[in-house]
Amino acid sequence: PVADPDSDPGPASTGPWGLYRGGAAFLAALGAERDPGQPTPRAVAALAPSAEADWARLLAAACRAAVSAGRRALVIVPDATALDRLAAALAPLFDAERIARLSNDEGLSERAGAHLRARAGLADVVIGTRSAAFAPVPELGLLACFDDGDPNLTERQAPYAHARDVLLLRSARQEVPLLLSGYAVSAEAQRLVDTGWAVPLSPDREDLRRTSPLVVATSDSYQRARDPLAALARIPQRAHQAARRALEHGPVLVQVARTGYAPTLACQRCRTPARCPHCHGPLGLTRDSRSHAECRWCGRAAADWACPSCGNRTWRLSTVGALRTAEELGRAFPRVPVISSSGEHVRAQVPDRPALVVATPGAEPRVPGGYRAALLLDGDRMLQRDALRSTEDVLRRWANACALVRSRQEGGEVVVTAEQSSVLAALVRWDPSGWARRELAERRELGLPPAVRTAAITGPRTGVEAFLRALDPPSLGQAPALRVIDPIPLEPDGEDQELYRALVFMSYGIAPQVTAALRRVRAASSAAREHAPVQVRCDGSDVL
């Protein structure tokens, strides 16, 4: 931990970090001489949605503090758009040749050159996407990651490393200061704060009210009393009014859950999902085929479709995509430009003039000075996703969208059309840290990650069962330190053979022993080839 946040010397020379309790102390620790007897400074920053000091400027200021002490900085961001924003924030503070950029979007020669400059110590600041977390940077003075809850930071190939976990290991082994920042706080980052491994950096409530937009939920009792039909409308009257007022001065962001036109259909009578009669894939509509449904898997038209449950031949839209939403808004707001940013057509920035910007989560373009208002639609549909982290992901997506809107002092307003829930209440109060703390406490009671570590063993049933017998879990630990969920079916693989998955929940205390046993059994089974091969994945964020 860093010095006590209450002893913060103030914002005199801290720039944008002066807004945060403990921010000045953390920057002072980054720029001070390293004392081997002192703990390594590590922090988790819950950022305020301020256009004056966005996340890129904050990370650039932290990099400058580390470089001023004669050390170097490594910063990881989720995608190329965030990388461009960070590079723009670093440009006024560092010479271009002292910044190395590592990303798959760069050419091979450019990336190889940046890697060599980082390895040789010729770059003061190294920035990149998830794979850059392994970059060999000498004399590190700062490891930083923005929006560590973004799934883009998880490697898609074995060993499925998360960039945040790589930075945690490097910080612990090399005693390098660490900074995790984001507009929302992940459960993993909150665990670091609860255990005392990192200190929290956050603004005061008065500063939050000043820098954040006004967030309104159409599901609260006051709004429902004024508009009884708000629960049935996709865009309630309150959202229409907010958009109409904001369009008099500038652009309005409309966040939707899905890309495409109408991605999924259902039976008009019994609501059974519409499936292709050939491959059983989901049926949907495209902008070019509004009169007949097409399979999203095989592309065949389903002109003679009939519901297999009730025989009805008419369907309804069960989801509305970004293109359909843009079309509907174009009719509702005539003479107002409608800009779409989703799928393969993502806009990085739009001008500050009246327009409706329809975007999916993560594809929202920036506006100089911020949007005048934002409508967050389809929240209930996103929250219905059957996953452990669905609420955490929705709060992160909402918070990132709110950070693009002007503050309430400048007339910024966000309207959310979801039903009442704890995650919506946290957004209205702008309290992502408090929500993460309560969420982590609930997972600790239930024995779910990240309160415990996990291992997923996936493969044919005979292979998974043989692997568990060789692992012999009772010899490694007993409940509640170690729990094993027997293999359950997942989905058919390419050979129509059922895939099964077994889950192992383990406490952090016995995790090294269990993971060593997993490696040993995996190597022995691969060499002996006594059963079908299985996949072993530890701490996968998308397993539950």
Coordinates of C-alpha atoms in Angstrom, one line a residue:
P1 CA 0.0 0.0 0.0
V2 CA 0.9 3.6 -0.6
A3 CA 0.9 6.3 2.1
D4 CA -2.4 7.1 3.9
P5 CA -4.8 8.8 1.5
D6 CA -5.7 11.3 4.2
S7 CA -2.1 12.6 4.1
D8 CA -2.5 13.6 0.4
P9 CA -0.5 16.8 -0.1
G10 CA -3.1 18.2 -2.5
P11 CA -3.5 18.9 -6.2
A12 CA -0.7 21.4 -6.4
S13 CA 1.5 19.5 -8.9
T14 CA -0.6 16.4 -9.5
G15 CA -2.5 17.7 -12.5
P16 CA -5.6 15.6 -13.2
W17 CA -4.9 13.3 -10.3
G18 CA -5.7 16.1 -7.8
L19 CA -9.3 15.2 -8.1
Y20 CA -8.7 11.8 -6.4
R21 CA -8.2 11.0 -2.7
G22 CA -4.7 9.4 -2.6
G23 CA -3.9 10.5 -6.1
A24 CA -1.1 12.9 -5.1
A25 CA 0.5 10.4 -2.8
F26 CA 0.5 7.7 -5.5
L27 CA 2.1 10.0 -8.0
A28 CA 4.7 11.1 -5.4
A29 CA 5.5 7.5 -4.8
L30 CA 6.0 6.8 -8.5
G31 CA 8.4 9.8 -8.8
A32 CA 10.3 9.1 -5.6
E33 CA 13.5 7.1 -5.1
R34 CA 12.8 3.4 -4.6
D35 CA 13.4 2.3 -1.0
P36 CA 13.8 -1.5 -0.7
G37 CA 12.3 -1.4 2.8
Q38 CA 9.0 0.3 1.7
P39 CA 6.0 -1.5 0.2
T40 CA 5.6 -1.2 -3.6
P41 CA 2.8 1.3 -4.5
R42 CA -0.2 -0.3 -6.0
A43 CA -3.6 1.3 -6.6
V44 CA -7.0 0.7 -8.0
A45 CA -8.6 3.9 -9.4
A46 CA -12.4 4.3 -9.8
L47 CA -12.4 7.1 -12.4
A48 CA -14.8 10.0 -12.5
P49 CA -16.6 10.6 -15.8
S50 CA -14.9 13.9 -16.5
A51 CA -14.3 15.2 -20.0
E52 CA -11.7 17.6 -18.5
A53 CA -9.5 14.7 -17.2
D54 CA -10.3 11.5 -18.9
W55 CA -8.6 8.2 -18.4
A56 CA -6.0 8.8 -21.1
R57 CA -4.8 12.0 -19.5
L58 CA -4.6 10.4 -16.0
L59 CA -2.5 7.5 -17.3
A60 CA -0.3 9.9 -19.2
A61 CA 0.3 11.9 -16.0
A62 CA 1.2 8.6 -14.1
C63 CA 3.7 7.7 -16.9
R64 CA 5.3 11.1 -16.7
A65 CA 5.7 10.7 -12.9
A66 CA 7.4 7.3 -13.3
V67 CA 9.7 8.5 -16.2
S68 CA 10.7 11.6 -14.2
A69 CA 12.3 9.2 -11.7
G70 CA 14.5 7.6 -14.4
R71 CA 12.3 4.5 -14.9
R72 CA 9.9 3.3 -17.6
A73 CA 6.2 2.6 -17.9
L74 CA 4.1 -0.2 -19.6
V75 CA 0.4 0.6 -20.2
I76 CA -2.1 -2.0 -21.5
V77 CA -5.5 -1.0 -23.0
P78 CA -8.3 -3.2 -24.4
D79 CA -8.4 -2.2 -28.1
A80 CA -6.9 -0.1 -30.9
T81 CA -9.4 2.8 -30.3
A82 CA -8.2 3.2 -26.7
L83 CA -4.6 2.9 -27.9
D84 CA -5.1 5.8 -30.2
R85 CA -6.5 7.9 -27.4
L86 CA -3.7 7.0 -25.1
A87 CA -1.1 7.8 -27.8
A88 CA -2.7 11.2 -28.3
A89 CA -2.6 12.0 -24.6
L90 CA 1.1 11.0 -24.4
A91 CA 2.2 13.0 -27.4
P92 CA 2.4 16.4 -25.6
L93 CA 4.5 14.9 -22.8
F94 CA 7.0 12.6 -24.6
D95 CA 9.0 12.7 -27.8
A96 CA 7.5 10.3 -30.4
E97 CA 10.7 8.2 -30.6
R98 CA 10.5 7.6 -26.8
I99 CA 7.1 5.9 -27.1
A100 CA 6.8 2.3 -28.3
R101 CA 3.4 1.0 -29.6
L102 CA 2.7 -2.7 -29.6
S103 CA -0.5 -3.8 -31.3
N104 CA -1.6 -6.3 -33.9
D105 CA -3.0 -3.4 -36.0
E106 CA 0.6 -2.3 -36.6
G107 CA 2.6 -3.7 -39.4
L108 CA 5.1 -6.5 -38.8
S109 CA 8.1 -4.2 -39.3
E110 CA 6.7 -1.4 -37.1
R111 CA 5.9 -3.8 -34.3
A112 CA 9.2 -5.6 -34.5
G113 CA 11.0 -2.2 -34.4
A114 CA 8.9 -1.1 -31.4
H115 CA 9.6 -4.4 -29.6
L116 CA 13.4 -4.0 -30.1
R117 CA 13.3 -0.4 -28.9
A118 CA 11.3 -1.5 -25.8
R119 CA 13.7 -4.4 -25.1
A120 CA 16.8 -2.2 -25.5
G121 CA 15.3 0.5 -23.2
L122 CA 15.1 3.1 -25.9
A123 CA 11.4 3.8 -25.2
D124 CA 10.3 5.5 -22.0
V125 CA 6.7 4.5 -22.4
V126 CA 5.5 1.2 -24.0
I127 CA 1.8 1.0 -24.8
G128 CA -0.2 -1.8 -26.3
T129 CA -3.0 -4.3 -26.3
R130 CA -3.2 -7.5 -24.3
S131 CA -0.1 -9.3 -25.7
A132 CA 2.0 -6.3 -24.8
A133 CA 1.7 -7.3 -21.2
F134 CA 4.6 -9.7 -21.8
A135 CA 6.8 -6.9 -23.4
P136 CA 10.4 -7.1 -22.0
V137 CA 10.9 -3.5 -20.6
P138 CA 13.9 -2.9 -18.4
E139 CA 13.8 -0.8 -15.3
L140 CA 10.1 -0.6 -15.0
G141 CA 8.6 2.1 -12.8
L142 CA 4.9 1.6 -13.6
L143 CA 2.6 -1.2 -14.8
A144 CA -0.8 0.1 -15.7
C145 CA -4.0 -1.3 -17.2
F146 CA -7.2 0.5 -18.2
D147 CA -10.6 -1.1 -18.0
D148 CA -9.3 -4.5 -16.8
G149 CA -12.9 -6.0 -16.9
D150 CA -12.9 -5.8 -20.7
P151 CA -13.0 -9.3 -22.3
N152 CA -10.6 -8.2 -25.0
L153 CA -7.8 -8.4 -22.4
T154 CA -8.1 -12.2 -22.2
E155 CA -5.9 -14.1 -24.6
R156 CA -8.0 -16.4 -26.9
Q157 CA -5.3 -19.1 -27.1
A158 CA -3.7 -21.3 -24.4
P159 CA -2.8 -20.5 -21.7
Y160 CA -5.6 -18.0 -22.0
A161 CA -3.8 -15.4 -19.9
H162 CA -5.5 -12.2 -18.8
A163 CA -3.4 -9.0 -19.2
R164 CA -4.3 -7.9 -15.7
D165 CA -3.0 -11.2 -14.2
V166 CA 0.2 -10.9 -16.2
L167 CA 0.8 -7.4 -14.8
L168 CA 0.0 -8.6 -11.3
L169 CA 2.6 -11.3 -11.5
R170 CA 5.2 -8.9 -12.9
S171 CA 4.4 -6.4 -10.2
A172 CA 4.8 -9.0 -7.4
R173 CA 7.9 -10.6 -8.7
Q174 CA 9.7 -7.5 -9.9
E175 CA 8.3 -5.1 -7.2
V176 CA 7.0 -2.7 -9.8
P177 CA 4.2 -0.2 -9.0
L178 CA 0.9 -1.1 -10.4
L179 CA -2.2 0.9 -11.4
L180 CA -5.6 -0.6 -12.4
S181 CA -8.0 2.1 -13.6
G182 CA -11.5 2.2 -15.1
Y183 CA -14.9 3.9 -14.8
A184 CA -16.2 0.6 -13.3
V185 CA -14.3 -1.6 -10.9
S186 CA -13.9 -5.3 -11.6
A187 CA -14.4 -7.9 -8.9
E188 CA -10.8 -8.9 -9.2
A189 CA -9.6 -5.3 -8.7
Q190 CA -11.9 -4.9 -5.7
R191 CA -10.4 -8.1 -4.2
L192 CA -6.9 -6.5 -4.3
V193 CA -8.3 -3.5 -2.4
D194 CA -10.1 -5.7 0.2
T195 CA -7.0 -7.7 0.9
G196 CA -4.9 -4.6 1.3
W197 CA -2.6 -5.4 -1.7
A198 CA -3.7 -2.2 -3.4
V199 CA -5.2 1.1 -2.2
P200 CA -8.3 2.7 -3.7
L201 CA -8.1 6.0 -5.5
S202 CA -11.5 7.8 -5.9
P203 CA -12.9 11.3 -6.0
D204 CA -15.1 12.8 -3.3
R205 CA -18.9 12.6 -3.7
E206 CA -19.1 16.4 -4.3
D207 CA -16.6 16.1 -7.2
L208 CA -18.4 13.1 -8.6
R209 CA -21.7 15.0 -8.7
R210 CA -19.9 17.9 -10.4
T211 CA -18.2 15.8 -13.0
S212 CA -20.8 13.1 -13.8
P213 CA -23.9 13.5 -16.0
L214 CA -27.4 13.3 -14.6
V215 CA -28.4 9.6 -14.7
V216 CA -32.2 9.0 -14.8
A217 CA -33.9 5.5 -14.7
T218 CA -37.3 5.3 -16.5
S219 CA -38.2 2.5 -14.1
D220 CA -38.3 4.5 -10.9
S221 CA -41.6 5.2 -9.3
Y222 CA -41.6 8.9 -10.2
Q223 CA -41.1 8.2 -13.9
R224 CA -43.6 5.4 -14.0
A225 CA -46.2 7.6 -12.4
R226 CA -45.7 10.2 -15.1
D227 CA -45.5 7.6 -17.9
P228 CA -47.4 4.4 -17.1
L229 CA -46.5 2.9 -20.5
A230 CA -42.8 3.3 -19.9
A231 CA -42.5 -0.4 -19.1
L232 CA -43.8 -1.4 -22.5
A233 CA -42.0 1.1 -24.8
R234 CA -38.5 0.4 -25.9
I235 CA -37.8 4.2 -26.0
P236 CA -40.1 5.7 -23.3
Q237 CA -41.4 9.3 -23.3
R238 CA -38.7 10.4 -20.9
A239 CA -36.0 9.2 -23.3
H240 CA -37.7 11.0 -26.3
Q241 CA -37.8 14.2 -24.3
A242 CA -34.2 14.1 -23.3
A243 CA -33.1 13.3 -26.8
R244 CA -35.2 16.1 -28.3
R245 CA -33.8 18.7 -25.9
A246 CA -30.2 17.6 -26.4
L247 CA -30.5 17.5 -30.2
E248 CA -31.0 21.3 -30.1
H249 CA -27.4 21.7 -29.1
G250 CA -25.4 18.6 -30.1
P251 CA -25.2 14.8 -30.6
V252 CA -27.0 12.2 -28.6
L253 CA -25.7 8.7 -28.0
V254 CA -28.0 5.7 -28.3
Q255 CA -26.5 2.4 -26.9
V256 CA -28.1 -0.8 -28.1
A257 CA -27.3 -4.4 -27.2
R258 CA -27.0 -6.1 -30.6
T259 CA -25.6 -5.4 -34.1
G260 CA -27.5 -6.0 -37.3
Y261 CA -31.1 -5.3 -38.2
A262 CA -33.3 -7.9 -36.4
P263 CA -30.9 -10.6 -35.2
T264 CA -33.5 -13.0 -33.7
L265 CA -37.1 -13.8 -34.3
A266 CA -39.8 -15.7 -32.4
C267 CA -43.2 -17.2 -33.0
Q268 CA -45.9 -14.5 -32.8
R269 CA -48.3 -16.8 -30.9
C270 CA -46.2 -18.8 -28.4
R271 CA -42.9 -16.9 -28.4
T272 CA -40.8 -20.0 -29.3
P273 CA -37.5 -18.9 -30.9
A274 CA -37.6 -19.2 -34.7
R275 CA -35.1 -21.8 -36.0
C276 CA -33.9 -22.8 -39.4
P277 CA -35.5 -26.1 -40.6
H278 CA -32.2 -27.1 -42.3
C279 CA -29.5 -26.5 -39.7
H280 CA -31.5 -25.4 -36.6
G281 CA -29.7 -22.0 -36.6
P282 CA -31.4 -18.8 -35.4
L283 CA -33.6 -16.9 -38.0
G284 CA -33.3 -13.2 -38.4
L285 CA -33.9 -10.3 -40.7
T286 CA -31.4 -8.1 -42.5
R287 CA -31.9 -4.7 -44.0
D288 CA -32.0 -6.2 -47.5
S289 CA -34.5 -9.0 -46.5
R290 CA -37.1 -7.4 -44.3
S291 CA -40.0 -9.4 -45.8
H292 CA -38.6 -12.9 -45.2
A293 CA -36.4 -14.5 -42.6
E294 CA -32.9 -15.8 -43.2
C295 CA -30.8 -18.3 -41.2
R296 CA -27.8 -16.6 -39.5
W297 CA -25.8 -19.8 -39.8
C298 CA -26.4 -21.2 -43.3
G299 CA -27.9 -18.2 -45.0
R300 CA -30.9 -20.1 -46.4
A301 CA -34.3 -18.2 -46.7
A302 CA -37.1 -19.5 -44.6
A303 CA -40.1 -18.6 -46.7
D304 CA -42.3 -21.5 -45.6
W305 CA -41.4 -21.3 -41.9
A306 CA -43.8 -22.7 -39.4
C307 CA -43.5 -22.8 -35.6
P308 CA -42.6 -26.4 -34.5
S309 CA -44.5 -25.9 -31.3
C310 CA -47.9 -24.5 -32.3
G311 CA -47.8 -24.5 -36.1
N312 CA -48.2 -20.7 -36.4
R313 CA -46.6 -19.1 -39.5
T314 CA -46.1 -15.6 -38.3
W315 CA -43.1 -14.3 -36.4
R316 CA -42.2 -11.3 -34.3
L317 CA -39.0 -9.5 -33.6
S318 CA -37.5 -10.8 -30.3
T319 CA -34.4 -8.5 -30.6
V320 CA -33.9 -5.2 -32.4
G321 CA -30.4 -4.5 -33.7
A322 CA -28.5 -1.3 -34.3
L323 CA -29.6 -0.9 -37.9
R324 CA -33.3 -1.3 -37.1
T325 CA -32.9 1.1 -34.2
A326 CA -31.3 3.7 -36.4
E327 CA -34.1 3.3 -38.9
E328 CA -36.8 3.8 -36.2
L329 CA -35.0 6.8 -34.8
G330 CA -34.7 8.3 -38.2
R331 CA -38.5 8.2 -38.5
A332 CA -39.0 9.6 -35.0
F333 CA -36.6 12.5 -35.5
P334 CA -36.9 13.6 -39.1
R335 CA -34.2 15.9 -40.5
V336 CA -31.7 14.7 -37.8
P337 CA -28.7 12.8 -39.1
V338 CA -28.4 9.2 -37.8
I339 CA -24.9 7.7 -37.5
S340 CA -24.4 4.0 -36.9
S341 CA -21.3 2.6 -35.2
S342 CA -21.4 -1.2 -34.8
G343 CA -20.0 -4.5 -36.1
E344 CA -17.4 -3.9 -38.8
H345 CA -18.3 -0.2 -39.2
V346 CA -17.0 1.4 -36.0
R347 CA -16.6 5.2 -35.9
A348 CA -13.8 6.5 -33.7
Q349 CA -15.1 10.1 -33.5
V350 CA -18.1 12.2 -34.7
P351 CA -18.3 16.0 -34.9
D352 CA -20.0 18.0 -32.2
R353 CA -23.2 18.9 -34.0
P354 CA -26.8 17.6 -33.7
A355 CA -27.0 13.9 -34.7
L356 CA -28.2 10.6 -33.3
V357 CA -25.3 8.1 -32.8
V358 CA -26.5 4.5 -32.6
A359 CA -23.8 2.2 -31.3
T360 CA -23.3 -1.1 -29.6
P361 CA -21.3 -1.4 -26.3
G362 CA -17.6 -0.7 -27.0
A363 CA -18.2 0.9 -30.4
E364 CA -19.3 4.3 -29.1
P365 CA -17.5 7.1 -31.0
R366 CA -16.0 10.0 -29.1
V367 CA -17.3 13.6 -29.4
P368 CA -15.1 16.6 -28.7
G369 CA -16.4 18.0 -25.4
G370 CA -18.8 15.0 -24.9
Y371 CA -22.3 14.0 -25.9
R372 CA -25.2 16.2 -24.8
A373 CA -27.2 13.1 -23.8
A374 CA -27.2 9.3 -23.9
L375 CA -30.0 6.8 -24.1
L376 CA -29.0 3.3 -22.8
L377 CA -31.4 0.8 -24.3
D378 CA -31.8 -3.0 -24.0
G379 CA -30.4 -3.1 -20.5
D380 CA -32.8 -5.8 -19.4
R381 CA -31.8 -8.0 -22.3
M382 CA -28.1 -7.6 -21.4
L383 CA -28.8 -8.4 -17.8
Q384 CA -30.7 -11.6 -18.7
R385 CA -27.5 -13.2 -20.1
D386 CA -26.9 -16.4 -18.1
A387 CA -23.5 -15.7 -16.8
L388 CA -21.8 -15.0 -13.5
R389 CA -20.4 -11.7 -14.8
S390 CA -23.4 -10.4 -16.7
T391 CA -24.3 -7.6 -14.2
E392 CA -20.6 -6.7 -13.9
D393 CA -20.2 -6.4 -17.7
V394 CA -23.4 -4.3 -18.0
L395 CA -22.3 -1.9 -15.3
R396 CA -18.9 -1.5 -17.1
R397 CA -20.6 -0.9 -20.4
W398 CA -23.0 1.6 -19.0
A399 CA -20.3 3.5 -17.1
N400 CA -18.0 3.7 -20.2
A401 CA -21.0 5.2 -22.1
C402 CA -21.8 7.7 -19.4
A403 CA -18.1 8.8 -19.4
L404 CA -18.6 10.1 -23.0
V405 CA -21.4 12.5 -21.9
R406 CA -21.0 16.0 -20.6
S407 CA -21.3 16.7 -16.9
R408 CA -24.7 17.7 -15.4
Q409 CA -23.4 21.2 -15.0
E410 CA -23.1 21.4 -18.8
G411 CA -26.5 19.9 -19.3
G412 CA -25.4 16.3 -19.8
E413 CA -28.1 13.6 -19.1
V414 CA -28.2 9.8 -19.4
V415 CA -31.6 8.0 -19.6
V416 CA -31.5 4.2 -18.8
T417 CA -34.5 2.1 -19.8
A418 CA -33.8 -1.0 -17.6
E419 CA -35.9 -2.3 -14.7
Q420 CA -34.9 -1.6 -11.2
S421 CA -31.9 -3.6 -9.9
S422 CA -28.8 -3.2 -7.8
V423 CA -26.6 -2.5 -10.8
L424 CA -28.9 0.2 -12.0
A425 CA -29.0 1.8 -8.6
A426 CA -25.2 1.8 -8.5
L427 CA -25.1 3.6 -11.9
V428 CA -27.7 6.2 -10.8
R429 CA -25.6 6.9 -7.7
W430 CA -22.4 6.5 -9.6
D431 CA -20.9 4.1 -7.1
P432 CA -19.1 1.3 -9.0
S433 CA -16.7 0.7 -6.1
G434 CA -19.5 0.1 -3.6
W435 CA -21.3 -2.2 -6.0
A436 CA -18.1 -4.2 -6.6
R437 CA -17.5 -4.4 -2.9
R438 CA -21.0 -5.9 -2.3
E439 CA -20.7 -8.2 -5.3
L440 CA -17.4 -9.6 -4.1
A441 CA -18.9 -10.1 -0.6
E442 CA -21.7 -12.2 -2.1
R443 CA -19.4 -14.3 -4.2
R444 CA -17.2 -14.9 -1.1
E445 CA -20.2 -16.3 0.7
L446 CA -21.1 -18.5 -2.2
G447 CA -17.6 -19.6 -2.9
L448 CA -17.5 -18.1 -6.5
P449 CA -14.6 -16.4 -8.3
P450 CA -12.7 -14.3 -7.8
A451 CA -13.2 -15.1 -4.1
V452 CA -11.8 -18.5 -5.0
R453 CA -9.8 -19.8 -8.0
T454 CA -11.2 -22.2 -10.6
A455 CA -10.1 -24.8 -13.0
A456 CA -12.3 -26.0 -15.9
I457 CA -11.6 -29.5 -17.4
T458 CA -13.4 -29.9 -20.8
G459 CA -13.5 -32.8 -23.2
P460 CA -15.4 -36.1 -23.8
R461 CA -17.0 -37.5 -20.8
T462 CA -14.7 -40.5 -20.6
G463 CA -11.6 -38.3 -20.8
V464 CA -12.8 -35.8 -18.2
E465 CA -13.7 -38.6 -15.7
A466 CA -10.3 -40.3 -16.3
F467 CA -8.6 -37.0 -15.7
L468 CA -10.4 -36.5 -12.4
R469 CA -9.5 -40.0 -11.2
A470 CA -5.9 -39.4 -12.0
L471 CA -6.1 -36.0 -10.2
D472 CA -7.5 -37.5 -7.1
P473 CA -9.0 -34.3 -5.6
P474 CA -9.5 -35.7 -2.0
S475 CA -5.7 -36.0 -1.7
L476 CA -5.3 -32.3 -2.5
G477 CA -7.8 -30.8 -0.1
Q478 CA -11.3 -31.0 1.4
A479 CA -14.3 -28.8 1.3
P480 CA -14.6 -25.8 1.5
A481 CA -11.0 -25.3 0.5
L482 CA -11.5 -27.6 -2.5
R483 CA -14.8 -28.4 -4.3
V484 CA -15.3 -30.4 -7.5
I485 CA -18.4 -30.2 -9.7
D486 CA -18.9 -33.5 -11.6
P487 CA -18.8 -33.4 -15.4
I488 CA -21.9 -31.9 -17.0
P489 CA -22.7 -31.8 -20.8
L490 CA -21.9 -28.6 -22.7
E491 CA -22.6 -29.0 -26.4
P492 CA -21.9 -31.4 -29.3
D493 CA -18.6 -31.0 -31.0
G494 CA -17.9 -31.3 -34.7
E495 CA -18.3 -35.1 -34.6
D496 CA -21.6 -35.0 -32.8
Q497 CA -19.9 -36.2 -29.6
E498 CA -21.0 -34.6 -26.3
L499 CA -18.5 -32.4 -24.6
Y500 CA -18.5 -32.4 -20.8
R501 CA -17.0 -30.0 -18.3
A502 CA -15.9 -30.5 -14.7
L503 CA -15.2 -27.5 -12.4
V504 CA -12.7 -27.4 -9.6
F505 CA -13.1 -24.6 -7.0
M506 CA -10.0 -24.0 -4.8
S507 CA -9.0 -21.5 -2.2
Y508 CA -6.0 -19.3 -2.9
G509 CA -4.1 -21.1 -0.1
I510 CA -4.0 -24.5 -1.8
A511 CA -4.1 -23.2 -5.4
P512 CA -0.4 -23.7 -6.1
Q513 CA -0.6 -27.3 -5.0
V514 CA -3.7 -27.9 -7.1
T515 CA -2.4 -26.2 -10.2
A516 CA 0.8 -28.2 -10.0
A517 CA -1.2 -31.4 -9.8
L518 CA -3.2 -30.3 -12.9
R519 CA 0.0 -29.7 -14.9
R520 CA 1.4 -33.1 -13.8
V521 CA -1.8 -35.1 -14.7
R522 CA -2.1 -33.2 -18.0
A523 CA 1.4 -34.0 -19.0
A524 CA 1.1 -37.7 -18.0
S525 CA -2.2 -38.1 -19.8
S526 CA -0.8 -36.5 -23.0
A527 CA 2.2 -38.8 -22.9
A528 CA 0.3 -42.0 -22.1
R529 CA -2.6 -41.3 -24.5
E530 CA -4.8 -43.6 -22.4
H531 CA -8.0 -41.5 -22.9
A532 CA -9.2 -38.7 -25.1
P533 CA -7.4 -35.4 -24.7
V534 CA -9.0 -32.7 -22.4
Q535 CA -8.6 -29.0 -22.1
V536 CA -7.5 -27.5 -18.7
R537 CA -8.2 -23.8 -18.2
C538 CA -7.6 -22.0 -14.9
D539 CA -9.5 -18.8 -13.8
G540 CA -11.4 -18.4 -17.1
S541 CA -13.6 -15.4 -16.8
D542 CA -16.2 -16.8 -19.2
V543 CA -16.5 -20.3 -17.8
L544 CA -19.3 -19.5 -15.4

